[in-house]
mmCIF file of C-alpha atoms in Angstrom:
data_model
loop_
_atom_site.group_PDB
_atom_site.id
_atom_site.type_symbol
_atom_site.label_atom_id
_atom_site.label_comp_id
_atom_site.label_asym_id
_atom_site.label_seq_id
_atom_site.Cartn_x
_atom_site.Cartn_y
_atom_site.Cartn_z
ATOM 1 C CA UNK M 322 6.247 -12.675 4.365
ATOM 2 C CA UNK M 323 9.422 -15.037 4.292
ATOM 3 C CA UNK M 324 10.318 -16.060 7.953
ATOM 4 C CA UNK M 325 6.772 -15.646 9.021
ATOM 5 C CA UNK M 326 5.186 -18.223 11.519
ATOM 6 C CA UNK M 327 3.569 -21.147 9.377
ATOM 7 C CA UNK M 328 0.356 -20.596 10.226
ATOM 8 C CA UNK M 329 -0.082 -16.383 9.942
ATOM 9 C CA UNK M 330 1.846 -16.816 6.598
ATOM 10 C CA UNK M 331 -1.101 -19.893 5.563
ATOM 11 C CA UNK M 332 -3.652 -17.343 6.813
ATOM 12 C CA UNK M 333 -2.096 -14.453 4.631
ATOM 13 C CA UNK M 334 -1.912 -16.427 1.607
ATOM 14 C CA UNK M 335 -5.529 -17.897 1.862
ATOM 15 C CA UNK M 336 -6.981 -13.855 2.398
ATOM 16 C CA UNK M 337 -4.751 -13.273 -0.526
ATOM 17 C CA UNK M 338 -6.494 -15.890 -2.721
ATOM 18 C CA UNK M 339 -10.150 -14.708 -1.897
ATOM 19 C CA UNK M 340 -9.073 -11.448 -2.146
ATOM 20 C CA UNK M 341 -7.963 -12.139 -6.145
ATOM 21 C CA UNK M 342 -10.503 -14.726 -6.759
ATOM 22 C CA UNK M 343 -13.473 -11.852 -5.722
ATOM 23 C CA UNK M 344 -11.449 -9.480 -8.391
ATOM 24 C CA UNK M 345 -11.210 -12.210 -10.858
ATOM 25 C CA UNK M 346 -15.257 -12.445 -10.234
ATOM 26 C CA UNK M 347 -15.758 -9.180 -11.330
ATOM 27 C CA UNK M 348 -12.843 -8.871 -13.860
ATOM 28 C CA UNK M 349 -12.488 -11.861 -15.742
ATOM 29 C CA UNK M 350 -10.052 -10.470 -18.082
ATOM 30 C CA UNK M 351 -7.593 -8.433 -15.726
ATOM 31 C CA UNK M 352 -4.012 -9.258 -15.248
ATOM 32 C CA UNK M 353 -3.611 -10.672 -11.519
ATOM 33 C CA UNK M 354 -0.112 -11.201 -9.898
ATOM 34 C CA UNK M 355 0.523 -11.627 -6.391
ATOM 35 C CA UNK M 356 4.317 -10.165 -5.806
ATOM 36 C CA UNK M 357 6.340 -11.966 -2.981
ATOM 37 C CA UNK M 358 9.996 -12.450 -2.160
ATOM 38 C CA UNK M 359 9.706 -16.210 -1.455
ATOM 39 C CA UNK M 360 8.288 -18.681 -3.378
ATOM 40 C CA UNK M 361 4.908 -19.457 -2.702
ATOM 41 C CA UNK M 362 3.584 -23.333 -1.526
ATOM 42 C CA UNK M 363 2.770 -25.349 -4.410
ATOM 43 C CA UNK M 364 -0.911 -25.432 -3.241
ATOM 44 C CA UNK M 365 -1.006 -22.246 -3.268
ATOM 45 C CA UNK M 366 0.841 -21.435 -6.717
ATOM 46 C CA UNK M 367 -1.944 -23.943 -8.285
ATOM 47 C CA UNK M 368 -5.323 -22.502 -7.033
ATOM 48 C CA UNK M 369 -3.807 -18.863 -8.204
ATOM 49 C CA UNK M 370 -3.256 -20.269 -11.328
ATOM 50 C CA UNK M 371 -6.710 -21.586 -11.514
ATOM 51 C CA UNK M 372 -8.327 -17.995 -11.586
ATOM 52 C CA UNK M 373 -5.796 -17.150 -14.284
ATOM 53 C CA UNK M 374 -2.731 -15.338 -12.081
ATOM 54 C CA UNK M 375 0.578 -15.831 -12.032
ATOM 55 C CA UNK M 376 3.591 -15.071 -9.214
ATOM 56 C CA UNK M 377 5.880 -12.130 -9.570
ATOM 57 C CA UNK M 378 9.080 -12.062 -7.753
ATOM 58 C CA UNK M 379 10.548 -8.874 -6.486
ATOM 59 C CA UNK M 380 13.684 -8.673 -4.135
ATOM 60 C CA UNK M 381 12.968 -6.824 -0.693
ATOM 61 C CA UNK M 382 15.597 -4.350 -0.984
ATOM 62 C CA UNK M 383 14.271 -1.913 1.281
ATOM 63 C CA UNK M 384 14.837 -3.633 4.475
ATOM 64 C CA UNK M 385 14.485 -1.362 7.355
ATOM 65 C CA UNK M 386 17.315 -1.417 9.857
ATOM 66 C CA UNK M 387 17.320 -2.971 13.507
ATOM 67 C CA UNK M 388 15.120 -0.891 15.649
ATOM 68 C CA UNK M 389 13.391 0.956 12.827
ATOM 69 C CA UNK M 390 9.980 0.136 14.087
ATOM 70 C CA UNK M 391 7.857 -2.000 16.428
ATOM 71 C CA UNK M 392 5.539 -3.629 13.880
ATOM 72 C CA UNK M 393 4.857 -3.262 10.260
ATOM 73 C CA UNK M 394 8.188 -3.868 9.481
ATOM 74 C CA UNK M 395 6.587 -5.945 6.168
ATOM 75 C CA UNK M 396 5.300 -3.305 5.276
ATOM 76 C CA UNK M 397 8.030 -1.350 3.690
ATOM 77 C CA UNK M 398 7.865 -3.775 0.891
ATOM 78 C CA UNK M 399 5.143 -2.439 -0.682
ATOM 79 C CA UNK M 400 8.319 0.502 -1.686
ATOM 80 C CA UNK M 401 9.949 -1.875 -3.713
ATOM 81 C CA UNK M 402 6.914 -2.891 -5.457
ATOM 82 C CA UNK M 403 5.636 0.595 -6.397
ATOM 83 C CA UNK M 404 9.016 0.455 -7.963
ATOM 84 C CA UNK M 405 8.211 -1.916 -10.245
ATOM 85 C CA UNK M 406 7.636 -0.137 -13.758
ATOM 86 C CA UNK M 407 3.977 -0.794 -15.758
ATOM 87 C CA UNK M 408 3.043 0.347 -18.868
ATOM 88 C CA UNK M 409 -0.617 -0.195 -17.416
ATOM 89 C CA UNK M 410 -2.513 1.165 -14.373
ATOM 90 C CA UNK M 411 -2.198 -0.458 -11.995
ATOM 91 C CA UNK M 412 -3.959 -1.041 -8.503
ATOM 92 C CA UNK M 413 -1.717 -2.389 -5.456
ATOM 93 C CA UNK M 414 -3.981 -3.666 -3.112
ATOM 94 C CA UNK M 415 -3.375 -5.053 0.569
ATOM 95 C CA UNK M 416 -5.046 -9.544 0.818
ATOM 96 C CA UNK M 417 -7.636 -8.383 3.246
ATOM 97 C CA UNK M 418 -9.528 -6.654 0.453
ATOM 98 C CA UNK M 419 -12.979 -8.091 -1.072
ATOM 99 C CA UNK M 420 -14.070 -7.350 -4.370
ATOM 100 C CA UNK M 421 -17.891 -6.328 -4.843
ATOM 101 C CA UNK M 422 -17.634 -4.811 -8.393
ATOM 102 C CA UNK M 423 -15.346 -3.813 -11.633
ATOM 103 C CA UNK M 424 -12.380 -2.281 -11.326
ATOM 104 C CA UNK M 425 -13.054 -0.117 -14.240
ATOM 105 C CA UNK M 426 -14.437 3.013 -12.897
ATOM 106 C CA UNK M 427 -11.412 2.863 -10.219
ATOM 107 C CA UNK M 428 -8.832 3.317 -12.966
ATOM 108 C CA UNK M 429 -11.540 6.123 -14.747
ATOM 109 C CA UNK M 430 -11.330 7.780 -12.245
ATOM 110 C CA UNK M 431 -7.759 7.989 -11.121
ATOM 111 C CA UNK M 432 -7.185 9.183 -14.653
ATOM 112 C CA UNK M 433 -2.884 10.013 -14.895
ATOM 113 C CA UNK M 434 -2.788 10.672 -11.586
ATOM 114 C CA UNK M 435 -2.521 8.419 -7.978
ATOM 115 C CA UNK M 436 -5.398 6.788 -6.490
ATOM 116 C CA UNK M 437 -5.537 6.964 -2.629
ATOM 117 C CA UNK M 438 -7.706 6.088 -0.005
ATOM 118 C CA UNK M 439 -7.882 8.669 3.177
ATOM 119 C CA UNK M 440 -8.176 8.202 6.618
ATOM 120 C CA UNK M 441 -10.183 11.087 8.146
ATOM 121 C CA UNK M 442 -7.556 11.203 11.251
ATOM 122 C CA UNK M 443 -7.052 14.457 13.403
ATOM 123 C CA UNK M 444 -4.222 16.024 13.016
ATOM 124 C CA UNK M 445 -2.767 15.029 16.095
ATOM 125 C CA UNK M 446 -3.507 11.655 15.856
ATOM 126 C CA UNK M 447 -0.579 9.077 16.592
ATOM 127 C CA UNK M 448 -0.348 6.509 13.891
ATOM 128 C CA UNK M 449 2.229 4.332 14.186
ATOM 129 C CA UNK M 450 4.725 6.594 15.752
ATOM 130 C CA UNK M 451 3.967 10.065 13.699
ATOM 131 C CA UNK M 452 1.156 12.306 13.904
ATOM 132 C CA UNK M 453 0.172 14.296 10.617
ATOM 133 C CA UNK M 454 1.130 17.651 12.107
ATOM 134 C CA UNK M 455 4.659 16.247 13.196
ATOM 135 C CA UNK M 456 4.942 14.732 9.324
ATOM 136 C CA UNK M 457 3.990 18.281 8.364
ATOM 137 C CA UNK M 458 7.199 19.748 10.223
ATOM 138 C CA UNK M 459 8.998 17.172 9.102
ATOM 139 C CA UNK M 460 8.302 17.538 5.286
ATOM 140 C CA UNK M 461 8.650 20.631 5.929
ATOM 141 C CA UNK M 462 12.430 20.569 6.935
ATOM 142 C CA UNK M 463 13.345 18.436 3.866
ATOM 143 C CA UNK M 464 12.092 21.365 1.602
ATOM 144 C CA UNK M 465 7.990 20.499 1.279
ATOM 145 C CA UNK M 466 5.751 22.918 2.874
ATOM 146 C CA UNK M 467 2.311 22.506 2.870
ATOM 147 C CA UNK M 468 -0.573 23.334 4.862
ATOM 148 C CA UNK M 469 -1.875 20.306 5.448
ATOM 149 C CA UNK M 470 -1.078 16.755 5.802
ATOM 150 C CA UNK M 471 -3.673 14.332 4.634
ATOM 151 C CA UNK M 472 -3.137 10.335 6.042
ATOM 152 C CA UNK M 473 -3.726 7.493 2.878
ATOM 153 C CA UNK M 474 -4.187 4.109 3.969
ATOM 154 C CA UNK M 475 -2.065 1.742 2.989
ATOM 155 C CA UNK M 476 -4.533 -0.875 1.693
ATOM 156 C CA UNK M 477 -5.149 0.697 -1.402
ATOM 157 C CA UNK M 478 -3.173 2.505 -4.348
ATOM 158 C CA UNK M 479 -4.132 2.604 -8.362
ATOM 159 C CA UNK M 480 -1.238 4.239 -9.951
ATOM 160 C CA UNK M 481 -1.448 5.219 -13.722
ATOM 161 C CA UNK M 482 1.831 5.313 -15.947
ATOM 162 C CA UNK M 483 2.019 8.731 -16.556
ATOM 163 C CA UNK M 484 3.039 9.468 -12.816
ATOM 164 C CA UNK M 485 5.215 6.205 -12.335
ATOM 165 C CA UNK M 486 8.713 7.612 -12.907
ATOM 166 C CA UNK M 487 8.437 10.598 -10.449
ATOM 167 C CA UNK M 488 6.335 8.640 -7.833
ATOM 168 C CA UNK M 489 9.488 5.971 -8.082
ATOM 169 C CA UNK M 490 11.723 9.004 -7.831
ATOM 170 C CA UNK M 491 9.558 10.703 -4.822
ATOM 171 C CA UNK M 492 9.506 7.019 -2.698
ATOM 172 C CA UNK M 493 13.422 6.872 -2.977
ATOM 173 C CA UNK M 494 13.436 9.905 -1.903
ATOM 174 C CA UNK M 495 11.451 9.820 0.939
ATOM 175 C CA UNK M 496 13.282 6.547 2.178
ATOM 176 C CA UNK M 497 16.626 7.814 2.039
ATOM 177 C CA UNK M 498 15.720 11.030 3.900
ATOM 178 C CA UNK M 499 13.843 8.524 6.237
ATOM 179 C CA UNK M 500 16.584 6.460 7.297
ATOM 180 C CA UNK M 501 19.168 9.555 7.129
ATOM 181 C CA UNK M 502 16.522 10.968 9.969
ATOM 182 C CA UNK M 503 16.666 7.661 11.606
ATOM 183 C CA UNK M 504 20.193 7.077 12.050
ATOM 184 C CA UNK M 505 20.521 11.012 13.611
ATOM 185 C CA UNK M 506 18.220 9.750 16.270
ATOM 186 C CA UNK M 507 15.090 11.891 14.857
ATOM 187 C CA UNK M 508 11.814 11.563 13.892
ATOM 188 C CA UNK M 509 11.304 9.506 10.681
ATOM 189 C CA UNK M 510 8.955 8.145 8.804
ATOM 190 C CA UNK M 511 8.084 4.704 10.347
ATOM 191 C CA UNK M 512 5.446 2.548 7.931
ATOM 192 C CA UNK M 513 4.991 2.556 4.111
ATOM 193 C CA UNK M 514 1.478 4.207 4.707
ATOM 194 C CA UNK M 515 3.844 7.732 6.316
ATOM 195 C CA UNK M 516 6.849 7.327 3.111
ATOM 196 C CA UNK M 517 3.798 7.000 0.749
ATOM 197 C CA UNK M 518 2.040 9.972 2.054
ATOM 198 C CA UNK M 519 5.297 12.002 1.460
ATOM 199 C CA UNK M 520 5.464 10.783 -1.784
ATOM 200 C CA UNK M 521 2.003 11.061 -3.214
ATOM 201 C CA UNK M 522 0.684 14.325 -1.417
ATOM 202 C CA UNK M 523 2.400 16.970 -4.309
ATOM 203 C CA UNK M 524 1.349 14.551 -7.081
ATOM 204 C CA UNK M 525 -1.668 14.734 -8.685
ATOM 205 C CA UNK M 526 -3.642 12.119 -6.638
ATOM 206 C CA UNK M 527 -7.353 11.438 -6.401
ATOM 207 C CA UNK M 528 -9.354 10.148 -3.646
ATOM 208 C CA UNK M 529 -10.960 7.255 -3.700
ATOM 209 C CA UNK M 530 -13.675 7.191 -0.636
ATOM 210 C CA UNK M 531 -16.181 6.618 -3.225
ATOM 211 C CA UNK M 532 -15.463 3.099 -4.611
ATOM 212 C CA UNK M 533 -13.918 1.466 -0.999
ATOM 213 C CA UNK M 534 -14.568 1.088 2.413
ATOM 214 C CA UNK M 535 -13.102 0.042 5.687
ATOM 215 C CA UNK M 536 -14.439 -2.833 8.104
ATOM 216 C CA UNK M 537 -11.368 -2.825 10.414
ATOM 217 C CA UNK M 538 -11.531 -5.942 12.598
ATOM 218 C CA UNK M 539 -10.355 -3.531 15.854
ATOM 219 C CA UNK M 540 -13.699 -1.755 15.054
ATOM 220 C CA UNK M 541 -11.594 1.325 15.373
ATOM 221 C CA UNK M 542 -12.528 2.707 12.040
ATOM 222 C CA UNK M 543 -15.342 1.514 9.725
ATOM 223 C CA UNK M 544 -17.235 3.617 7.451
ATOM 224 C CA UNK M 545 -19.687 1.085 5.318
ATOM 225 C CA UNK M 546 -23.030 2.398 4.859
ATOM 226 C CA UNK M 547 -24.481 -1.036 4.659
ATOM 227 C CA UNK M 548 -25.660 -0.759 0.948
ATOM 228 C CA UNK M 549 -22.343 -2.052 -0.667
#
């Protein structure tokens, strides 16, 4: 979020702190750490260090280049953070999350594997530049056939240790290709929620529709059932 407008970057960081203060709620004794590439405002370091997190740094390295994409751009961050080694599982979560419960039976139920959250989109479906039957050919032509292409959100991953090393290898992977595609003047992979979905589909993964939901604020997608 460095370079953002003053006020959208005051907004994210205050979603970001009820976001991990409704976690802390439920969890009082999991490790919080909100990762940025600038340094936060003081006000903003102390109140996160009231509920008991810290700040992690991580460099942006995988900038994407001029013309990539139309929005999002941020987004591709989230690669460089999935990078990030942990001996511990580990959920990466987008700020405009709210925390109603544990995050035990999450991690339970991910198991070794990848937790991912699904968007029930038709195949055809345009999402951000790429439909899941044009990611299909795609994959497809850089050696990964499968039947089906499944779309994961991007506001949630839990990813446990024993798959960190070949998801890290699978998201370099998919970024390099990416960009290669990108500077022949083809179709690429244009948001973090497409390179993620390359890298996660083959891995053992396990969805998690049963412990999240969506409330999008477009009301193009919401699937609460109003008992949460």
């Amino acid at each position: 979020k460095q370079g953002s407008d003053d006020e959208t970057y005051a907004t994210y960081l205050h979603a970001a702190l009820i976001c991990l203060s409704s976690i802390r709620r439920w969890n009082p004794s999991i490790d919080l750490e909100f990762v940025t590439n600038a340094e936060p405002p003081a006000w903003f370091s102390e109140r996160l260090r009231i509920i008991g997190g810290v700040v992690r740094h991580v460099q942006f390295h995988s900038v994407p280049p001029i013309g990539y994409a139309k929005a999002f751009l941020g987004s591709l961050y989230l690669l460089d953070v999935l990078r990030i080694a942990d001996e511990r599982p580990t959920a990466y979560i987008d700020p405009d999350i709210v925390c109603l419960g544990p995050l035990g039976p999450i991690f339970t139920a991910t198991g070794n594997a990848v937790g991912v959250l699904p968007i029930a989109y038709a195949s055809e479906k345009v999402v951000n530049g790429l439909s899941a039957s044009a990611a299909r050919t795609m994959w497809a032509e850089a050696g990964l056939s499968v039947e089906r292409v499944q779309h994961y959100g991007g506001e949630l991953y839990v990813v446990s240790p024993m798959v960190q090393k070949e998801l890290t290898a699978r998201i370099s992977a998919a970024w390099e290709m990416s960009l290669a595609r990108f500077h022949r003047g083809e179709s690429y992979l244009t948001t973090e929620e497409h390179l993620l979905n390359f890298a996660v589909f083959t891995l053992p993964n396990v969805e998690l529709d049963d412990f999240a939901r969506r409330v999008w604020t477009a009301r193009s997608f919401r699937n609460v059932r109003g008992n949460e």
